[in-house]
Coordinates of C-alpha atoms and ligand atoms in Angstrom, one line a residue:
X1061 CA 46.2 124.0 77.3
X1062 CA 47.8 120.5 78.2
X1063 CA 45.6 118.0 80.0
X1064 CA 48.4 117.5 82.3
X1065 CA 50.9 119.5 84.2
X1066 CA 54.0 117.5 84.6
X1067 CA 57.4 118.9 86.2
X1068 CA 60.4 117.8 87.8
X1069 CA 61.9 119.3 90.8
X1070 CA 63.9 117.7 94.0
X1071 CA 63.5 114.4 93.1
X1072 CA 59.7 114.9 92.6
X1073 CA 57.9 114.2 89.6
X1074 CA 54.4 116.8 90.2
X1075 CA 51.8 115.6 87.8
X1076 CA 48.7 118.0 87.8
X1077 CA 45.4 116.6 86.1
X1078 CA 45.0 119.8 84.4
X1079 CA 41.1 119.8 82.9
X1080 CA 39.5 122.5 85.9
X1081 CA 36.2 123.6 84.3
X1082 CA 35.5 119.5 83.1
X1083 CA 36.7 118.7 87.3
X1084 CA 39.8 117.1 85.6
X1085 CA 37.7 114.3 84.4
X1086 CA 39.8 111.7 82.2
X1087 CA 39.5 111.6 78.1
X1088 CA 41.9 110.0 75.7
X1089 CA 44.7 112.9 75.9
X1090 CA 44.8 113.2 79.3
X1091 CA 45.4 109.3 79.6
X1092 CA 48.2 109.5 77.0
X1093 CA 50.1 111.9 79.1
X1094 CA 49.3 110.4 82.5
X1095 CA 51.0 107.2 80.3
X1096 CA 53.8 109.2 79.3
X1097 CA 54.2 110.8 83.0
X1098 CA 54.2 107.5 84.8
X1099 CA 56.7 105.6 82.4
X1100 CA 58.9 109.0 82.6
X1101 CA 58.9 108.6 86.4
X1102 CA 59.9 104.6 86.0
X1103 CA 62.8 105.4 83.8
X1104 CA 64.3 108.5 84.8
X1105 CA 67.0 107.9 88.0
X1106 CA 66.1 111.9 89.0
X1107 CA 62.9 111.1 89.5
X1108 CA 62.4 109.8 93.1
X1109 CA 58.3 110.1 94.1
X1110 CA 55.3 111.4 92.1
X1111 CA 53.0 113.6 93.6
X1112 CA 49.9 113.8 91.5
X1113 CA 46.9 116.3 92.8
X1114 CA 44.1 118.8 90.7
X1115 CA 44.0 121.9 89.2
X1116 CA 41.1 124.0 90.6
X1117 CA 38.3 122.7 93.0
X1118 CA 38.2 119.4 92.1
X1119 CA 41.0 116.4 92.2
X1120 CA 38.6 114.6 89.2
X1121 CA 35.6 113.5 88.4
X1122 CA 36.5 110.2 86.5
X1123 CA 35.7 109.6 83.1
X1124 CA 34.5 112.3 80.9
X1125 CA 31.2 111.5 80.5
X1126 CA 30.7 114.1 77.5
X1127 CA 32.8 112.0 75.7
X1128 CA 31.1 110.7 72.6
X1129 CA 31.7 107.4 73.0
X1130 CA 29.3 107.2 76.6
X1131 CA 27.0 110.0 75.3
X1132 CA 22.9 109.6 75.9
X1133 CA 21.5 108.7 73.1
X1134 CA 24.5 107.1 71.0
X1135 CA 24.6 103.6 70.4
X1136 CA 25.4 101.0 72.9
X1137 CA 29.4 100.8 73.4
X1138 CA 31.6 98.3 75.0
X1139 CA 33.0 100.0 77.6
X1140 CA 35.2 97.4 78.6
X1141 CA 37.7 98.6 75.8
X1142 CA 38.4 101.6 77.5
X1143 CA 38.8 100.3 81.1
X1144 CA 40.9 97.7 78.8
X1145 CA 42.6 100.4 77.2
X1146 CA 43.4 103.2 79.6
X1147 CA 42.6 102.6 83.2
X1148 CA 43.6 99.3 84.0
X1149 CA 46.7 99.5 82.6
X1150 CA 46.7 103.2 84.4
X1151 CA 46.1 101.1 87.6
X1152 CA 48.6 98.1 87.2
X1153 CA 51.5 101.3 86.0
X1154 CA 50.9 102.8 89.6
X1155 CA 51.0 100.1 91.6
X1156 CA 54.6 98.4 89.5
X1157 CA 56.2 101.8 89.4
X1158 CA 58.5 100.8 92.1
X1159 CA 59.0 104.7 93.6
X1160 CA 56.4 106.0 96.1
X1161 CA 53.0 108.2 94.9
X1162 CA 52.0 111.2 96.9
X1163 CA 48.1 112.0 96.2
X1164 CA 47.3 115.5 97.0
X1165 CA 43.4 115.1 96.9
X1166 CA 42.4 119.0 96.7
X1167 CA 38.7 118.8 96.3
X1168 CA 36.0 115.8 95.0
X1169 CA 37.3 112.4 93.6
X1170 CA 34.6 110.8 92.0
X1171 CA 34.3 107.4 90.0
X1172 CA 37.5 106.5 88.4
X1173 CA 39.2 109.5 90.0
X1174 CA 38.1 108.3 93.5
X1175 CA 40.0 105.0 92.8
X1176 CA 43.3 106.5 90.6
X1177 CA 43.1 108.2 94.2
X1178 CA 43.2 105.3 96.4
X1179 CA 45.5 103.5 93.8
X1180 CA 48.5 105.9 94.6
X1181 CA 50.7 104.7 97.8
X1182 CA 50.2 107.9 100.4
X1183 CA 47.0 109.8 100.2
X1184 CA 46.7 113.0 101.8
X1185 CA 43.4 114.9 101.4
X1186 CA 42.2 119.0 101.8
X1187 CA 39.6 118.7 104.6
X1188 CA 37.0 120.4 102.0
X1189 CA 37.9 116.9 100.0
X1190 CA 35.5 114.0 98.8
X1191 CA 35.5 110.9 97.9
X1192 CA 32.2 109.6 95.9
X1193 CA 31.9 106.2 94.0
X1194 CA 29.6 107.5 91.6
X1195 CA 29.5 105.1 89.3
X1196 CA 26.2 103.4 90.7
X1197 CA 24.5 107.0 89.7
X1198 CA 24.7 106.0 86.3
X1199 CA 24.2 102.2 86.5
X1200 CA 27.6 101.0 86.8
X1201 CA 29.8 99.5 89.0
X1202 CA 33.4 100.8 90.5
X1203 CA 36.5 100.6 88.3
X1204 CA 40.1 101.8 88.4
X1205 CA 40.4 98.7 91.3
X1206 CA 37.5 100.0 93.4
X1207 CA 36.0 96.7 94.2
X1208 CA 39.5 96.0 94.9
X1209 CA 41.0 98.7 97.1
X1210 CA 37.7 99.5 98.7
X1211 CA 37.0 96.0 101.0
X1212 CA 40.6 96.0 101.7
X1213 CA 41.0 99.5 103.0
X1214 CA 37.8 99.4 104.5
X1215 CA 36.0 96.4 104.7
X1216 CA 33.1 95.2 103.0
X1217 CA 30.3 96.3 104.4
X1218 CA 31.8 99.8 104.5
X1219 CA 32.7 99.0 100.2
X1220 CA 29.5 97.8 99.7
X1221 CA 28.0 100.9 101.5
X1222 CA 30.1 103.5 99.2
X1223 CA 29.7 101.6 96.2
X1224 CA 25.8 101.2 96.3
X1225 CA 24.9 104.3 97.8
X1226 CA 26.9 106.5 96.7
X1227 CA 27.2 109.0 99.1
X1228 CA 30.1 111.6 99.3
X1229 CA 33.0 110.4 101.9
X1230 CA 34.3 113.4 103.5
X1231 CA 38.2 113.6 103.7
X1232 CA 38.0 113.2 107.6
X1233 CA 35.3 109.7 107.2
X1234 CA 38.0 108.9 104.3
X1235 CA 41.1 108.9 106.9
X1236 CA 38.9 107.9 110.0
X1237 CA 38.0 104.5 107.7
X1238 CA 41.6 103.9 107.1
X1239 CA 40.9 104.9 103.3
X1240 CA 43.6 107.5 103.3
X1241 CA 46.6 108.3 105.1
X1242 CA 45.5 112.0 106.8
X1243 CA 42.9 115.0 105.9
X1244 CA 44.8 118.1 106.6
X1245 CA 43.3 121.6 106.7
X1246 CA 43.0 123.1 102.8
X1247 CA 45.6 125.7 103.4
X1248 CA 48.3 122.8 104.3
X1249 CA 47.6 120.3 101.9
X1250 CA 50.1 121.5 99.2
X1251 CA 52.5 122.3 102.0
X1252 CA 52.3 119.0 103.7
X1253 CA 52.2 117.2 100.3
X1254 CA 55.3 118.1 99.0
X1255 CA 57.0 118.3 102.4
X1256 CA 56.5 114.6 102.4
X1257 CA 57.5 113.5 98.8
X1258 CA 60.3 115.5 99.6
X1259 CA 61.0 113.2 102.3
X1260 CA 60.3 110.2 99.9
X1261 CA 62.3 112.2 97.4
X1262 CA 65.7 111.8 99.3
X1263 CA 65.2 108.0 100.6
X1264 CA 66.2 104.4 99.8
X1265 CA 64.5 104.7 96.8
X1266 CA 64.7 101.0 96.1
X1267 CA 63.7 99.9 99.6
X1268 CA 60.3 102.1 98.9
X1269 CA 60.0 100.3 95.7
X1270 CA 60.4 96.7 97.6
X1271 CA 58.1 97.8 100.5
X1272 CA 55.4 98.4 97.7
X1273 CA 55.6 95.4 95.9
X1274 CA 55.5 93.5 99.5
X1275 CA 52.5 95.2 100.8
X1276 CA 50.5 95.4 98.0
X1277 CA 51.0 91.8 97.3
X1278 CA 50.6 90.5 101.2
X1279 CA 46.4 90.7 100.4
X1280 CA 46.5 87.9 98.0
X1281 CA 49.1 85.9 99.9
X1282 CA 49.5 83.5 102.7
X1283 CA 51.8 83.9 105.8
X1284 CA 54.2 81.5 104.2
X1285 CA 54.3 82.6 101.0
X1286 CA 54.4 86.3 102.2
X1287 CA 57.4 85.2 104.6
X1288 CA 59.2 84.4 101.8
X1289 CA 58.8 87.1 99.7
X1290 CA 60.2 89.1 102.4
X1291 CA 63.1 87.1 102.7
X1292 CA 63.6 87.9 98.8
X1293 CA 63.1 91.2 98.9
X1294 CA 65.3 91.7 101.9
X1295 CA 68.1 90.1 100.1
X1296 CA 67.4 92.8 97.2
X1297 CA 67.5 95.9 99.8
X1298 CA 70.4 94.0 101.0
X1299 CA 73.0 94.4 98.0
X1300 CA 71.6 98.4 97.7
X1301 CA 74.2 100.9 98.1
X1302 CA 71.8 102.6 100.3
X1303 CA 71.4 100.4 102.7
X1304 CA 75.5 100.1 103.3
X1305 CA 74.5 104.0 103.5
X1306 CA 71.5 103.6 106.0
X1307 CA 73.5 101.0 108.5
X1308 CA 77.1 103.3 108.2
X1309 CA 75.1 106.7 109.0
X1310 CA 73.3 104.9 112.3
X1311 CA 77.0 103.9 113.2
X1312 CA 78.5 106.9 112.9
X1313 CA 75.6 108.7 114.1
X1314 CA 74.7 111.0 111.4
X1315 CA 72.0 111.5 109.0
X1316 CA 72.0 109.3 106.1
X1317 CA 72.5 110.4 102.6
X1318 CA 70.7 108.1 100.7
X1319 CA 71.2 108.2 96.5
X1320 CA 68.3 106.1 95.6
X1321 CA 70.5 103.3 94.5
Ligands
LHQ1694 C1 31.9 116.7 84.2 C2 32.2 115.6 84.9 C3 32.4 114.4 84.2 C4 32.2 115.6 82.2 C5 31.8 117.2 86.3 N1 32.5 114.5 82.8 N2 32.0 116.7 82.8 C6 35.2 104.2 83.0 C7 35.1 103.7 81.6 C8 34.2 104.0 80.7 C9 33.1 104.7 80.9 C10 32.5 105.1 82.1 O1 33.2 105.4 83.2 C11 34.4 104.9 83.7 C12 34.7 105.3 85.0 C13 34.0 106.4 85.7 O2 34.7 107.3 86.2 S1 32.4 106.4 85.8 C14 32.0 107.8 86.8 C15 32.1 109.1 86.1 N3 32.0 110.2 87.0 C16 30.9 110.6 87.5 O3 29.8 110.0 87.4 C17 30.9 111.9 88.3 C18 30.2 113.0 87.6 N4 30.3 114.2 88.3 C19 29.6 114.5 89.4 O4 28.9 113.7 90.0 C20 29.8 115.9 90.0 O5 30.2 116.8 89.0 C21 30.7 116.0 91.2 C22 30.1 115.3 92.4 C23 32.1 115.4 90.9 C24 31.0 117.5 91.5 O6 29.7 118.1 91.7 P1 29.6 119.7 91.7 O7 30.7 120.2 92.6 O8 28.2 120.0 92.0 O9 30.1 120.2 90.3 P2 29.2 120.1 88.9 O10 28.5 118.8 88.8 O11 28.4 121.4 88.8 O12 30.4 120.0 87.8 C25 31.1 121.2 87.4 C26 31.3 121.1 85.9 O13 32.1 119.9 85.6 C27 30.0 120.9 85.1 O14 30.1 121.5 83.9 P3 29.3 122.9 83.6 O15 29.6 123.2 82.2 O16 27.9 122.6 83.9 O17 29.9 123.8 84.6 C28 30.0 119.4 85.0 O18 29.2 118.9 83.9 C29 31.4 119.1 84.7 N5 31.7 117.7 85.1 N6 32.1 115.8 86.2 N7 32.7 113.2 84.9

């Protein structure tokens, strides 16, 4: 059984962490193919958004933590080569894939999988969801850009409050702190989720990609230099054929048909 579920349909790109009795917690395989999956939906024109969710109860537990190499008992390891090795670059692929990420969040996100959560653009979550930093359980800290995402979607005191506690966030806390984008009942979260990469599916693609790289770099940047970067960016959206497309549909007063280009 593959550790992922990948297909393409519509424009969308559905990546399923596929490891239900292990909660879909991340080893080596599975962050091959999430590699694979994410440089697929960078190069392939068909493939407009990504929605990534779980198989079974959970969305995923973060790293495997039967793995050998973080076992009890085996010798100390440095696990800085595998944040090094597979979830930064996991992280930094998500945020420069310049087409939006739907997270379906089906059930509990925990360490690592709390933050692959939070790293994807539009986060909807079943109201049975969770999100737990549980890294400080096992004497460590948050990873996957927790200590990143976290004060910035929430504020410190509310990071510092997940991250040292950890205490489960329930999908409704999650959207009430401004973690997520909605909790929806359990029964429409599959619905809704691919109802709205469908959406993303069929728009300016490369305006989504520009708002992305414009929001998520406003945190580290001044006024000025954010200013500017708009004006650069604009000037990009600018020469798309889309939005010729975008500003001819309002004119003539239909719908637009955008092509992604
Ligand atoms: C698991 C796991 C799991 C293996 C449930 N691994 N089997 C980066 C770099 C390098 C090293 C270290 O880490 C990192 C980043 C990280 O992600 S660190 C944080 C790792 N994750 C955790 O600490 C979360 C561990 N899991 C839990 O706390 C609970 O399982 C949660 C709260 C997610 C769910 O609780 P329950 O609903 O009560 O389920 P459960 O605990 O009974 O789990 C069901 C099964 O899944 C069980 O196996 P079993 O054979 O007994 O049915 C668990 O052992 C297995 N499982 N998480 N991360």
């Amino acid at each position: 059984m593959s550790s992922i579920l990948v297909s393409l349909d519509g424009g969308i790109l559905s990546i399923t962490l596929n490891r239900p009795d292990k909660l879909n917690a991340f080893n080596p395989e599975m962050h091959q193919l999430l590699k694979a999956a994410f440089e697929r939906a960078r190069d392939e024109p068909a493939v407009r958004a990504v929605l990534l969710t779980g198989a079974g109860r959970a969305f995923c537990a973060g790293q495997d933590l039967s793995e050998r190499n973080v076992a009890p008992g085996a010798a100390p390891i440095d696990l800085a080569v595998t944040i090094g090795s597979y979830y930064n670059p996991l992280v930094r692929r998500m945020r420069a894939l310049p087409k939006p990420i739907v997270c379906a969040v089906n059930g509990v996100a925990a360490g690592a999988g709390a933050n692959i959560a939070l790293a994807c653009d539009l986060v909807l979550a079943a109201r049975s969801a969770s999100f737990l930093q549980a890294f400080s359980r096992i004497g460590l800290l948050p990873d996957s850009g927790g200590t990143y995402f976290l004060p910035r979607l929430a504020g410190t005191a509310r990071a510092m409050g997940l991250a040292l506690l950890a205490d489960k966030l329930s999908a409704e806390d999650a959207e009430r702190w401004g973690l997520i984008w909605k909790a929806l009942d359990d029964a429409q979260l599959m619905q809704e989720a691919l109802s709205v990469a469908g959406t993303l599916a069929e728009g300016p693609t490369k305006a989504y990609g520009l708002i992305k790289k414009a929001l998520y770099a406003s945190a580290g940047n001044s006024l000025d230099a954010q200013l500017d970067l708009e004006r650069d960016l604009q000037r990009e959206a600018g020469y798309s054929e889309d939005y010729r497309e975008g500003v001819s549909a309002f004119m003539q007063k239909r719908k637009p048909v955008f092509k992604g280009k």
